[in-house]
Amino acid sequence: MDAIRTLLESQLLFSLFLTVALGYVVGEVNIKGFSLGSGAVLFVGLAVGGFAPKSAPPGLLGTLGLLLFLYGVGIQYGAQFFKGLTSANGLKANASALFGVVGAGVLAVALVPMFGIKLDESLGLFAGSGTSTATLQAIIAALHSDGASVGYSVAYPIGVAGPILGLYVLHAVLKPKIVQPAAKVIETAEILVKNAEFIGMKFSALTSRLPPGVAIAAVRRDKHNQIPTEDLVIRADDVLLATGTDPVALKQAAETFGVLQTGRITSDREDLDYLRVFASSKAVVGLALGDIRFPEGVICSIAHVRRADADMLPNPDLILEVGDRVGLLVNRAHIKAVRKLFGDSIKGTAELSFISIGMGAALGLLLGLIPITVPGVGKLTLGLAALLLLALYLGKIRRSGPFIWTMPLSANLVLRNFGLTIFLAQVGIASGPKFFATVGTAGVSFLLYSLAIAFALVLITAVFCLWVFKLPFDMAVGVISGATGNPAILGFGNRIAPTDQPDIGYAMIFPSMTIAKILFVQIAAALMGG
């Protein structure tokens, strides 16, 4: 055993990646539907750190992992985050999480008179149960003592395991029916115009009468296919190539304008051919479809955009991202020019703009250092919460001049999952020695206090989400994950609610609740003699 301990303590990277590997093995163990997933990496790390106290990699490595995770989440869900702040569900989600954070904080402070523990230790328990390092830093700065670190080290693992267990119980008891949205696939319909109401009408007027979710990609006239212009006048027996993701809407369009036909447009590729390209060029990525300028003389129109596993109609406001697959109707003579415009490089879709990532992360870290003065409380800094806020903003605007802030979805997922794993492994190994030492001296009391605080945070947030504001279960999972804070909880949430709503809920909640936790401990320290 001594030889293994020596190996772990002398080869820190070996210890890190061994923890990652063993963590994922343990995370895959399924007991009656319950498994820890990536969260198991933290607990394996605690065991490794307890066994080999000097095996922890530098803390900077864990911070880097957390930075990659938060930056990736912000870039992907920026638009949804800002939309959520002004939506009814977004306001309800933030209110639910705030009630949970304040309720858990009040319980932590109440431990001081009820059980005689020190204020710094109780606030440390609150910070650890909410897995917020920024909150711990705020406590130490306000109270100038190390007691908060003791409470934090004990509570942190509970702050991960408790909410995961809470979400599992909620899912088991409520048995919510969560339907993974079917991937949207573009379908086409050829419509022979027979309705006299539309004959002689301009194309721009005709499109205003289309059912929602239906677009016209091409018109066939006199045995030739053409891309319609706004001032094209519709004639009898014109054939419209309608596209959409809803077969019912396509059928409705056919009944409105005429009758369904087959094969007239799609079988004739003399004038227009179908081409699918990858969006990988800076000339188009980050631009709205309506702002893309094709080379002079090029006859081409965008029929649809496929992102991840879903097809999207070519709305003029839709912004292209790296890796989007764009379906075009184009004259064969212009195919080469169109490929050059879009880039059409699958290799390019896997590449990251490290200039953009470096600038975005550096600006976020810089913002996190700026002290914010709160009347009656003092100065505080947001740390990595500021980086997440900036990443959310960059994800919303997507492009600033030559800088493309977004990244390919596949690269984003790999980057942030790798960052999360490294963060959990490093924190677990580093916390192991203090965790077992504190539990040995303080007994199980701190563990029980931590459980109470963590479950209060989960329960209060869940009650307001599910029963007071009646938010969907998958959205509530994201809100609870954001209120409790640790990415491993979100990872488990994604397993029991496999939609995009947990990620969106987490992104909406995490920055504001990090600020709320910091403010709470600052106010508690000021009011209670810190």
Short mmCIF file of C-alpha atoms in Angstrom, two decimals:
data_model
loop_
_atom_site.label_atom_id
_atom_site.label_comp_id
_atom_site.label_asym_id
_atom_site.label_seq_id
_atom_site.Cartn_x
_atom_site.Cartn_y
_atom_site.Cartn_z
CA MET A 1 0.00 0.00 0.00
CA ASP A 2 2.87 2.35 0.74
CA ALA A 3 4.22 1.83 -2.77
CA ILE A 4 0.84 2.76 -4.29
CA ARG A 5 0.62 5.83 -2.05
CA THR A 6 4.12 6.89 -3.05
CA LEU A 7 3.26 6.45 -6.74
CA LEU A 8 0.11 8.58 -6.41
CA GLU A 9 1.89 11.33 -4.50
CA SER A 10 4.85 11.47 -6.85
CA GLN A 11 2.87 11.33 -10.12
CA LEU A 12 0.10 13.91 -9.78
CA LEU A 13 -1.18 13.68 -13.35
CA PHE A 14 -1.36 9.90 -13.01
CA SER A 15 -3.46 10.38 -9.87
CA LEU A 16 -5.74 12.84 -11.68
CA PHE A 17 -6.49 10.66 -14.68
CA LEU A 18 -6.75 7.49 -12.60
CA THR A 19 -9.41 9.30 -10.56
CA VAL A 20 -11.22 10.28 -13.76
CA ALA A 21 -11.19 6.71 -15.07
CA LEU A 22 -12.29 5.09 -11.79
CA GLY A 23 -14.89 7.84 -11.28
CA TYR A 24 -16.60 7.09 -14.56
CA VAL A 25 -16.50 3.35 -13.84
CA VAL A 26 -18.24 3.93 -10.50
CA GLY A 27 -20.59 6.45 -12.10
CA GLU A 28 -21.87 3.80 -14.51
CA VAL A 29 -22.91 1.47 -11.66
CA ASN A 30 -26.70 1.40 -11.71
CA ILE A 31 -28.65 0.43 -8.61
CA LYS A 32 -32.38 0.26 -9.33
CA GLY A 33 -32.14 3.12 -11.78
CA PHE A 34 -29.83 5.28 -9.66
CA SER A 35 -26.33 6.09 -10.84
CA LEU A 36 -23.99 8.99 -10.07
CA GLY A 37 -22.66 9.61 -13.57
CA SER A 38 -19.84 12.15 -13.66
CA GLY A 39 -20.53 13.07 -10.02
CA ALA A 40 -18.80 9.85 -8.96
CA VAL A 41 -15.48 11.41 -10.00
CA LEU A 42 -15.71 13.72 -6.97
CA PHE A 43 -16.20 10.87 -4.52
CA VAL A 44 -13.44 8.75 -6.00
CA GLY A 45 -11.27 11.85 -5.70
CA LEU A 46 -12.12 12.15 -1.99
CA ALA A 47 -11.05 8.54 -1.48
CA VAL A 48 -7.82 9.02 -3.41
CA GLY A 49 -7.06 12.24 -1.50
CA GLY A 50 -7.77 10.58 1.83
CA PHE A 51 -5.49 7.66 0.98
CA ALA A 52 -2.70 9.76 -0.55
CA PRO A 53 -2.89 13.29 0.97
CA LYS A 54 -0.14 14.74 -1.25
CA SER A 55 -1.55 13.48 -4.55
CA ALA A 56 -3.65 16.55 -5.38
CA PRO A 57 -2.74 18.40 -8.60
CA PRO A 58 -2.43 22.22 -8.35
CA GLY A 59 -5.68 24.06 -7.64
CA LEU A 60 -5.20 26.09 -10.81
CA LEU A 61 -5.93 22.93 -12.81
CA GLY A 62 -9.33 22.55 -11.17
CA THR A 63 -10.11 26.22 -11.72
CA LEU A 64 -9.24 25.83 -15.39
CA GLY A 65 -11.62 22.89 -15.67
CA LEU A 66 -14.45 24.85 -14.07
CA LEU A 67 -13.69 27.81 -16.35
CA LEU A 68 -13.99 25.62 -19.47
CA PHE A 69 -17.28 24.21 -18.25
CA LEU A 70 -18.84 27.57 -17.41
CA TYR A 71 -17.59 29.23 -20.59
CA GLY A 72 -19.02 26.42 -22.74
CA VAL A 73 -22.41 26.57 -21.01
CA GLY A 74 -22.54 30.35 -21.38
CA ILE A 75 -21.61 30.34 -25.07
CA GLN A 76 -24.22 27.71 -25.93
CA TYR A 77 -27.15 29.04 -23.91
CA GLY A 78 -26.61 32.80 -23.98
CA ALA A 79 -29.64 33.56 -26.12
CA GLN A 80 -31.94 31.39 -23.99
CA PHE A 81 -30.59 32.95 -20.78
CA PHE A 82 -31.41 36.53 -21.73
CA LYS A 83 -34.73 35.49 -23.19
CA GLY A 84 -35.50 33.72 -19.92
CA LEU A 85 -34.85 36.84 -17.86
CA THR A 86 -37.78 38.54 -19.55
CA SER A 87 -40.07 35.51 -19.79
CA ALA A 88 -42.62 34.44 -17.22
CA ASN A 89 -40.92 31.06 -16.68
CA GLY A 90 -37.52 32.71 -16.34
CA LEU A 91 -38.74 35.04 -13.60
CA LYS A 92 -40.47 32.15 -11.82
CA ALA A 93 -37.30 30.07 -12.02
CA ASN A 94 -35.14 32.82 -10.52
CA ALA A 95 -37.69 33.48 -7.78
CA SER A 96 -37.86 29.76 -6.90
CA ALA A 97 -34.09 29.47 -6.66
CA LEU A 98 -33.83 32.65 -4.59
CA PHE A 99 -36.34 31.34 -2.05
CA GLY A 100 -34.30 28.13 -1.83
CA VAL A 101 -30.97 29.92 -1.35
CA VAL A 102 -32.31 32.31 1.29
CA GLY A 103 -34.12 29.48 3.12
CA ALA A 104 -30.96 27.36 3.23
CA GLY A 105 -28.94 30.38 4.37
CA VAL A 106 -31.35 31.17 7.19
CA LEU A 107 -31.16 27.54 8.35
CA ALA A 108 -27.34 27.71 8.33
CA VAL A 109 -27.31 30.91 10.41
CA ALA A 110 -29.87 29.41 12.82
CA LEU A 111 -27.35 26.68 13.68
CA VAL A 112 -25.30 29.28 15.58
CA PRO A 113 -27.78 29.87 18.46
CA MET A 114 -29.39 26.43 18.21
CA PHE A 115 -26.27 24.26 18.45
CA GLY A 116 -23.54 26.69 19.44
CA ILE A 117 -21.36 26.35 16.36
CA LYS A 118 -19.34 29.33 15.21
CA LEU A 119 -20.67 31.78 12.63
CA ASP A 120 -17.78 31.23 10.24
CA GLU A 121 -18.28 27.47 10.40
CA SER A 122 -22.04 27.73 9.81
CA LEU A 123 -21.54 30.03 6.83
CA GLY A 124 -18.85 27.64 5.57
CA LEU A 125 -21.41 24.84 5.78
CA PHE A 126 -23.79 27.01 3.73
CA ALA A 127 -21.12 27.69 1.10
CA GLY A 128 -20.15 24.01 0.90
CA SER A 129 -23.76 22.81 0.75
CA GLY A 130 -24.25 25.24 -2.13
CA THR A 131 -20.88 24.18 -3.65
CA SER A 132 -19.87 27.82 -4.11
CA THR A 133 -16.16 28.56 -3.85
CA ALA A 134 -16.84 32.24 -4.52
CA THR A 135 -19.08 32.30 -1.44
CA LEU A 136 -16.33 30.69 0.66
CA GLN A 137 -13.90 33.37 -0.49
CA ALA A 138 -16.41 36.06 0.49
CA ILE A 139 -16.79 34.56 4.01
CA ILE A 140 -13.03 34.41 4.58
CA ALA A 141 -12.66 38.02 3.43
CA ALA A 142 -15.48 39.19 5.67
CA LEU A 143 -14.67 37.23 8.86
CA HIS A 144 -10.87 36.84 8.53
CA SER A 145 -10.84 33.29 9.89
CA ASP A 146 -10.29 29.74 8.67
CA GLY A 147 -13.39 28.25 10.29
CA ALA A 148 -15.33 28.65 7.07
CA SER A 149 -12.87 26.36 5.27
CA VAL A 150 -13.53 23.59 7.79
CA GLY A 151 -17.28 23.78 7.32
CA TYR A 152 -16.88 24.06 3.57
CA SER A 153 -14.64 21.00 3.26
CA VAL A 154 -17.14 18.80 5.10
CA ALA A 155 -20.23 20.20 3.39
CA TYR A 156 -18.96 20.27 -0.19
CA PRO A 157 -19.29 16.51 -0.90
CA ILE A 158 -22.70 16.58 0.78
CA GLY A 159 -23.60 19.56 -1.39
CA VAL A 160 -23.07 17.32 -4.42
CA ALA A 161 -24.46 14.02 -3.15
CA GLY A 162 -27.47 15.50 -1.32
CA PRO A 163 -29.05 17.29 -4.31
CA ILE A 164 -28.35 14.29 -6.58
CA LEU A 165 -30.17 12.07 -4.10
CA GLY A 166 -32.93 14.68 -3.81
CA LEU A 167 -33.44 14.80 -7.57
CA TYR A 168 -33.48 11.01 -7.70
CA VAL A 169 -36.19 10.87 -5.01
CA LEU A 170 -38.26 13.56 -6.75
CA HIS A 171 -38.03 11.67 -10.03
CA ALA A 172 -38.90 8.35 -8.37
CA VAL A 173 -41.87 9.75 -6.46
CA LEU A 174 -43.36 12.00 -9.15
CA LYS A 175 -42.58 9.69 -12.08
CA PRO A 176 -42.81 12.56 -14.57
CA LYS A 177 -43.42 11.75 -18.22
CA ILE A 178 -40.57 13.47 -20.02
CA VAL A 179 -40.73 13.13 -23.77
CA GLN A 180 -37.54 13.79 -25.65
CA PRO A 181 -38.53 16.16 -28.48
CA ALA A 182 -38.39 14.40 -31.80
CA ALA A 183 -35.65 15.64 -34.07
CA LYS A 184 -37.11 18.05 -36.60
CA VAL A 185 -36.61 16.91 -40.17
CA ILE A 186 -37.39 19.03 -43.21
CA GLU A 187 -40.07 17.63 -45.49
CA THR A 188 -41.09 18.95 -48.90
CA ALA A 189 -44.31 19.21 -50.85
CA GLU A 190 -44.87 20.30 -54.46
CA ILE A 191 -48.09 22.33 -54.77
CA LEU A 192 -49.76 23.04 -58.10
CA VAL A 193 -51.42 26.47 -57.81
CA LYS A 194 -55.11 26.15 -58.66
CA ASN A 195 -56.80 28.55 -56.24
CA ALA A 196 -57.91 31.58 -58.27
CA GLU A 197 -57.52 33.77 -55.18
CA PHE A 198 -53.73 33.58 -55.49
CA ILE A 199 -53.35 33.79 -59.26
CA GLY A 200 -51.98 37.23 -60.16
CA MET A 201 -50.76 37.80 -56.59
CA LYS A 202 -47.16 38.83 -55.89
CA PHE A 203 -44.96 36.22 -54.26
CA SER A 204 -44.40 38.45 -51.20
CA ALA A 205 -48.14 38.56 -50.58
CA LEU A 206 -48.52 34.83 -51.10
CA THR A 207 -45.86 33.99 -48.51
CA SER A 208 -47.73 36.03 -45.91
CA ARG A 209 -50.60 33.55 -46.29
CA LEU A 210 -48.46 30.49 -45.60
CA PRO A 211 -49.18 28.43 -42.46
CA PRO A 212 -46.62 28.92 -39.67
CA GLY A 213 -43.48 26.83 -40.21
CA VAL A 214 -43.81 26.58 -43.98
CA ALA A 215 -41.59 28.28 -46.57
CA ILE A 216 -41.42 28.30 -50.38
CA ALA A 217 -37.97 27.37 -51.70
CA ALA A 218 -38.57 27.36 -55.47
CA VAL A 219 -41.18 27.88 -58.19
CA ARG A 220 -41.56 25.84 -61.40
CA ARG A 221 -42.91 27.63 -64.44
CA ASP A 222 -42.86 26.65 -68.11
CA LYS A 223 -40.89 23.48 -67.31
CA HIS A 224 -38.11 25.45 -65.61
CA ASN A 225 -37.31 25.74 -61.90
CA GLN A 226 -36.48 29.18 -60.53
CA ILE A 227 -35.79 30.92 -57.24
CA PRO A 228 -38.73 33.22 -56.48
CA THR A 229 -38.26 36.97 -56.03
CA GLU A 230 -40.49 39.19 -53.95
CA ASP A 231 -42.13 40.77 -57.02
CA LEU A 232 -42.72 37.50 -58.92
CA VAL A 233 -46.39 37.34 -59.98
CA ILE A 234 -48.01 33.95 -59.44
CA ARG A 235 -49.59 32.33 -62.48
CA ALA A 236 -52.03 29.48 -62.88
CA ASP A 237 -50.33 26.07 -62.89
CA ASP A 238 -47.16 27.37 -61.22
CA VAL A 239 -45.69 24.68 -58.97
CA LEU A 240 -44.46 25.73 -55.51
CA LEU A 241 -41.79 23.76 -53.66
CA ALA A 242 -42.93 24.09 -50.03
CA THR A 243 -40.66 23.07 -47.13
CA GLY A 244 -41.43 22.58 -43.46
CA THR A 245 -40.92 20.35 -40.41
CA ASP A 246 -44.65 19.82 -39.80
CA PRO A 247 -46.42 17.50 -42.28
CA VAL A 248 -49.80 18.82 -41.14
CA ALA A 249 -48.80 22.40 -41.99
CA LEU A 250 -47.55 21.29 -45.41
CA LYS A 251 -50.85 19.55 -46.11
CA GLN A 252 -52.70 22.68 -45.03
CA ALA A 253 -50.62 24.77 -47.44
CA ALA A 254 -51.44 22.40 -50.30
CA GLU A 255 -55.17 22.61 -49.56
CA THR A 256 -54.94 26.42 -49.44
CA PHE A 257 -53.15 27.01 -52.74
CA GLY A 258 -54.10 24.07 -54.92
CA VAL A 259 -53.27 20.39 -55.08
CA LEU A 260 -50.26 18.21 -54.29
CA GLN A 261 -47.97 17.14 -57.15
CA THR A 262 -44.99 14.80 -57.16
CA GLY A 263 -41.61 14.97 -58.80
CA ARG A 264 -41.93 17.97 -61.10
CA ILE A 265 -39.35 20.11 -59.31
CA THR A 266 -37.15 17.60 -57.49
CA SER A 267 -36.67 15.38 -60.55
CA ASP A 268 -35.51 18.24 -62.78
CA ARG A 269 -32.06 19.57 -61.82
CA GLU A 270 -31.22 21.39 -65.02
CA ASP A 271 -31.81 24.89 -63.58
CA LEU A 272 -31.53 24.25 -59.83
CA ASP A 273 -29.73 21.47 -58.03
CA TYR A 274 -29.73 20.62 -54.34
CA LEU A 275 -26.46 21.13 -52.47
CA ARG A 276 -25.62 20.68 -48.81
CA VAL A 277 -22.54 22.44 -47.40
CA PHE A 278 -20.92 22.86 -44.00
CA ALA A 279 -20.82 26.40 -42.65
CA SER A 280 -17.16 26.82 -41.73
CA SER A 281 -16.13 30.14 -43.30
CA LYS A 282 -15.90 33.43 -41.41
CA ALA A 283 -17.71 34.98 -44.36
CA VAL A 284 -21.00 33.41 -43.21
CA VAL A 285 -20.60 32.11 -39.63
CA GLY A 286 -22.14 34.46 -37.08
CA LEU A 287 -24.27 36.21 -39.70
CA ALA A 288 -28.06 36.13 -39.97
CA LEU A 289 -29.23 34.36 -43.11
CA GLY A 290 -30.74 37.62 -44.34
CA ASP A 291 -27.31 39.30 -44.15
CA ILE A 292 -25.43 36.73 -46.25
CA ARG A 293 -24.45 38.15 -49.62
CA PHE A 294 -23.91 35.68 -52.44
CA PRO A 295 -21.36 36.51 -55.17
CA GLU A 296 -22.70 38.64 -57.98
CA GLY A 297 -24.60 36.62 -60.56
CA VAL A 298 -24.95 33.53 -58.35
CA ILE A 299 -28.46 32.05 -58.43
CA CYS A 300 -28.96 30.41 -55.05
CA SER A 301 -31.35 30.22 -52.11
CA ILE A 302 -31.15 28.61 -48.68
CA ALA A 303 -33.74 25.83 -48.33
CA HIS A 304 -32.98 24.78 -44.74
CA VAL A 305 -30.35 24.66 -42.01
CA ARG A 306 -29.55 21.53 -40.02
CA ARG A 307 -28.00 22.07 -36.58
CA ALA A 308 -27.09 19.10 -34.42
CA ASP A 309 -30.00 16.70 -35.03
CA ALA A 310 -32.66 19.24 -36.00
CA ASP A 311 -33.65 20.95 -39.25
CA MET A 312 -34.61 24.62 -39.18
CA LEU A 313 -36.42 26.73 -41.72
CA PRO A 314 -34.33 29.54 -43.27
CA ASN A 315 -35.69 32.46 -41.24
CA PRO A 316 -33.84 35.67 -42.24
CA ASP A 317 -32.99 36.24 -38.55
CA LEU A 318 -31.48 32.78 -38.04
CA ILE A 319 -27.76 33.13 -37.26
CA LEU A 320 -25.43 30.55 -38.74
CA GLU A 321 -23.09 28.71 -36.40
CA VAL A 322 -19.91 26.80 -37.14
CA GLY A 323 -20.80 23.29 -38.18
CA ASP A 324 -24.32 24.05 -39.42
CA ARG A 325 -25.22 22.04 -42.51
CA VAL A 326 -26.92 24.32 -45.01
CA GLY A 327 -29.22 22.98 -47.75
CA LEU A 328 -29.19 25.15 -50.87
CA LEU A 329 -30.91 25.31 -54.23
CA VAL A 330 -28.28 26.48 -56.70
CA ASN A 331 -27.51 26.44 -60.38
CA ARG A 332 -24.85 23.82 -61.08
CA ALA A 333 -22.59 26.43 -62.66
CA HIS A 334 -22.42 28.25 -59.33
CA ILE A 335 -21.76 25.29 -57.03
CA LYS A 336 -18.03 25.96 -56.78
CA ALA A 337 -18.56 29.62 -55.82
CA VAL A 338 -21.14 28.68 -53.18
CA ARG A 339 -18.86 26.04 -51.64
CA LYS A 340 -16.10 28.63 -51.39
CA LEU A 341 -18.45 31.15 -49.74
CA PHE A 342 -19.61 28.74 -47.01
CA GLY A 343 -16.23 27.02 -46.57
CA ASP A 344 -17.76 23.53 -46.71
CA SER A 345 -14.98 22.02 -44.58
CA ILE A 346 -15.87 19.36 -42.01
CA LYS A 347 -12.37 19.83 -40.59
CA GLY A 348 -13.07 23.53 -40.20
CA THR A 349 -16.24 22.79 -38.21
CA ALA A 350 -14.15 20.98 -35.57
CA GLU A 351 -11.67 23.83 -35.14
CA LEU A 352 -11.97 26.39 -32.37
CA SER A 353 -11.10 30.05 -32.48
CA PHE A 354 -8.63 30.09 -29.62
CA ILE A 355 -8.29 33.83 -30.10
CA SER A 356 -11.99 34.24 -29.29
CA ILE A 357 -11.87 31.75 -26.41
CA GLY A 358 -8.75 33.39 -24.98
CA MET A 359 -10.15 36.90 -25.24
CA GLY A 360 -13.55 35.89 -23.88
CA ALA A 361 -12.09 34.02 -20.91
CA ALA A 362 -9.55 36.77 -20.15
CA LEU A 363 -12.24 39.46 -20.19
CA GLY A 364 -14.47 37.33 -17.96
CA LEU A 365 -11.69 36.76 -15.44
CA LEU A 366 -10.89 40.47 -15.46
CA LEU A 367 -14.52 41.35 -14.77
CA GLY A 368 -14.50 38.86 -11.90
CA LEU A 369 -11.71 40.85 -10.20
CA ILE A 370 -13.61 44.15 -10.19
CA PRO A 371 -14.91 44.90 -6.67
CA ILE A 372 -18.59 45.79 -6.40
CA THR A 373 -19.60 48.02 -3.51
CA VAL A 374 -22.83 46.98 -1.78
CA PRO A 375 -24.20 49.57 0.70
CA GLY A 376 -24.07 48.29 4.25
CA VAL A 377 -22.14 45.19 3.23
CA GLY A 378 -18.88 46.29 1.65
CA LYS A 379 -17.03 45.21 -1.46
CA LEU A 380 -17.34 41.85 -3.15
CA THR A 381 -16.15 40.25 -6.38
CA LEU A 382 -18.02 37.78 -8.57
CA GLY A 383 -15.08 35.60 -9.61
CA LEU A 384 -16.02 32.95 -12.16
CA ALA A 385 -19.68 33.98 -11.98
CA ALA A 386 -18.65 37.11 -13.90
CA LEU A 387 -16.98 34.93 -16.53
CA LEU A 388 -20.22 32.97 -16.95
CA LEU A 389 -22.22 36.20 -17.29
CA LEU A 390 -19.86 37.46 -19.99
CA ALA A 391 -19.95 34.09 -21.80
CA LEU A 392 -23.75 34.22 -21.76
CA TYR A 393 -23.63 37.67 -23.34
CA LEU A 394 -21.12 36.56 -25.96
CA GLY A 395 -23.30 33.53 -26.69
CA LYS A 396 -26.20 35.89 -27.25
CA ILE A 397 -24.44 38.28 -29.67
CA ARG A 398 -22.46 35.39 -31.27
CA ARG A 399 -20.18 37.62 -33.32
CA SER A 400 -18.39 40.97 -32.93
CA GLY A 401 -16.77 42.07 -36.17
CA PRO A 402 -14.11 39.47 -37.01
CA PHE A 403 -14.51 37.64 -33.66
CA ILE A 404 -16.84 34.62 -33.72
CA TRP A 405 -17.68 33.79 -30.11
CA THR A 406 -19.65 30.61 -30.75
CA MET A 407 -18.03 27.23 -31.27
CA PRO A 408 -19.16 23.97 -32.92
CA LEU A 409 -21.64 22.12 -30.73
CA SER A 410 -19.56 18.93 -30.72
CA ALA A 411 -16.44 20.84 -29.68
CA ASN A 412 -18.41 22.72 -27.02
CA LEU A 413 -19.71 19.48 -25.49
CA VAL A 414 -16.27 17.87 -25.42
CA LEU A 415 -14.63 21.00 -23.99
CA ARG A 416 -17.07 21.58 -21.17
CA ASN A 417 -17.43 17.89 -20.22
CA PHE A 418 -13.65 17.55 -20.08
CA GLY A 419 -13.44 20.69 -17.96
CA LEU A 420 -16.14 19.42 -15.59
CA THR A 421 -14.35 16.09 -15.16
CA ILE A 422 -10.97 17.70 -14.42
CA PHE A 423 -12.58 20.10 -11.94
CA LEU A 424 -14.34 17.34 -10.00
CA ALA A 425 -11.24 15.15 -9.89
CA GLN A 426 -8.94 17.93 -8.66
CA VAL A 427 -11.38 19.25 -6.05
CA GLY A 428 -12.10 15.75 -4.78
CA ILE A 429 -8.42 14.81 -4.35
CA ALA A 430 -7.58 18.16 -2.74
CA SER A 431 -10.54 18.01 -0.33
CA GLY A 432 -10.01 14.40 0.71
CA PRO A 433 -7.50 14.88 3.57
CA LYS A 434 -9.38 17.77 5.23
CA PHE A 435 -12.71 16.00 4.74
CA PHE A 436 -11.70 12.85 6.58
CA ALA A 437 -9.78 14.81 9.24
CA THR A 438 -12.74 17.08 9.97
CA VAL A 439 -15.22 14.23 10.07
CA GLY A 440 -12.91 12.44 12.49
CA THR A 441 -12.78 15.38 14.91
CA ALA A 442 -16.24 16.91 14.56
CA GLY A 443 -18.03 13.61 14.33
CA VAL A 444 -21.15 13.26 12.24
CA SER A 445 -22.75 16.50 13.42
CA PHE A 446 -21.31 18.63 10.61
CA LEU A 447 -22.39 16.01 8.09
CA LEU A 448 -25.95 16.12 9.43
CA TYR A 449 -25.98 19.93 9.38
CA SER A 450 -24.74 19.88 5.81
CA LEU A 451 -27.42 17.41 4.78
CA ALA A 452 -30.11 19.58 6.36
CA ILE A 453 -28.91 22.70 4.54
CA ALA A 454 -28.55 20.92 1.19
CA PHE A 455 -31.98 19.30 1.41
CA ALA A 456 -33.55 22.60 2.48
CA LEU A 457 -32.09 24.22 -0.63
CA VAL A 458 -33.40 21.41 -2.87
CA LEU A 459 -36.80 21.06 -1.21
CA ILE A 460 -37.68 24.76 -1.07
CA THR A 461 -36.59 25.32 -4.66
CA ALA A 462 -38.51 22.23 -5.81
CA VAL A 463 -41.70 23.24 -3.98
CA PHE A 464 -41.75 26.68 -5.60
CA CYS A 465 -40.79 25.31 -9.03
CA LEU A 466 -43.18 22.37 -9.21
CA TRP A 467 -46.13 23.27 -7.00
CA VAL A 468 -46.22 27.05 -6.59
CA PHE A 469 -45.15 28.16 -10.09
CA LYS A 470 -45.91 24.80 -11.79
CA LEU A 471 -42.83 24.75 -14.01
CA PRO A 472 -42.20 21.62 -16.14
CA PHE A 473 -40.18 18.95 -14.38
CA ASP A 474 -37.23 19.12 -16.78
CA MET A 475 -37.01 22.90 -16.32
CA ALA A 476 -37.26 22.45 -12.52
CA VAL A 477 -34.33 20.00 -12.64
CA GLY A 478 -32.18 22.70 -14.25
CA VAL A 479 -33.31 25.33 -11.74
CA ILE A 480 -32.52 23.06 -8.78
CA SER A 481 -29.12 22.24 -10.31
CA GLY A 482 -28.39 25.95 -10.79
CA ALA A 483 -29.49 26.82 -7.25
CA THR A 484 -27.34 24.09 -5.71
CA GLY A 485 -24.56 25.01 -8.09
CA ASN A 486 -22.32 22.04 -8.84
CA PRO A 487 -22.08 20.92 -12.47
CA ALA A 488 -22.17 17.26 -11.40
CA ILE A 489 -25.76 17.82 -10.22
CA LEU A 490 -26.63 19.17 -13.64
CA GLY A 491 -24.97 16.12 -15.20
CA PHE A 492 -27.24 13.85 -13.15
CA GLY A 493 -30.22 16.07 -14.00
CA ASN A 494 -29.54 15.55 -17.68
CA ARG A 495 -29.73 11.80 -17.14
CA ILE A 496 -33.21 11.86 -15.56
CA ALA A 497 -34.53 14.65 -17.79
CA PRO A 498 -32.90 14.17 -21.22
CA THR A 499 -34.01 17.41 -22.85
CA ASP A 500 -32.24 20.75 -23.28
CA GLN A 501 -34.32 22.35 -20.50
CA PRO A 502 -32.01 21.38 -17.58
CA ASP A 503 -29.06 23.12 -19.28
CA ILE A 504 -31.17 26.20 -20.04
CA GLY A 505 -32.54 26.32 -16.49
CA TYR A 506 -29.03 25.97 -15.05
CA ALA A 507 -27.70 28.79 -17.24
CA MET A 508 -30.58 31.05 -16.23
CA ILE A 509 -30.08 30.44 -12.52
CA PHE A 510 -26.42 29.83 -11.74
CA PRO A 511 -25.02 33.39 -12.19
CA SER A 512 -27.78 35.13 -10.24
CA MET A 513 -27.75 32.53 -7.44
CA THR A 514 -23.96 32.76 -7.10
CA ILE A 515 -24.39 36.48 -6.55
CA ALA A 516 -27.26 35.82 -4.12
CA LYS A 517 -25.12 33.42 -2.04
CA ILE A 518 -22.26 35.92 -1.86
CA LEU A 519 -24.59 38.73 -0.82
CA PHE A 520 -26.24 36.54 1.82
CA VAL A 521 -23.01 35.64 3.62
CA GLN A 522 -21.74 39.23 3.38
CA ILE A 523 -24.94 40.53 4.96
CA ALA A 524 -24.96 37.77 7.62
CA ALA A 525 -21.35 38.54 8.54
CA ALA A 526 -22.08 42.27 8.81
CA LEU A 527 -25.26 41.83 10.89
CA MET A 528 -23.97 39.12 13.24
CA GLY A 529 -20.74 40.78 14.32
CA GLY A 530 -18.35 39.64 11.57
#
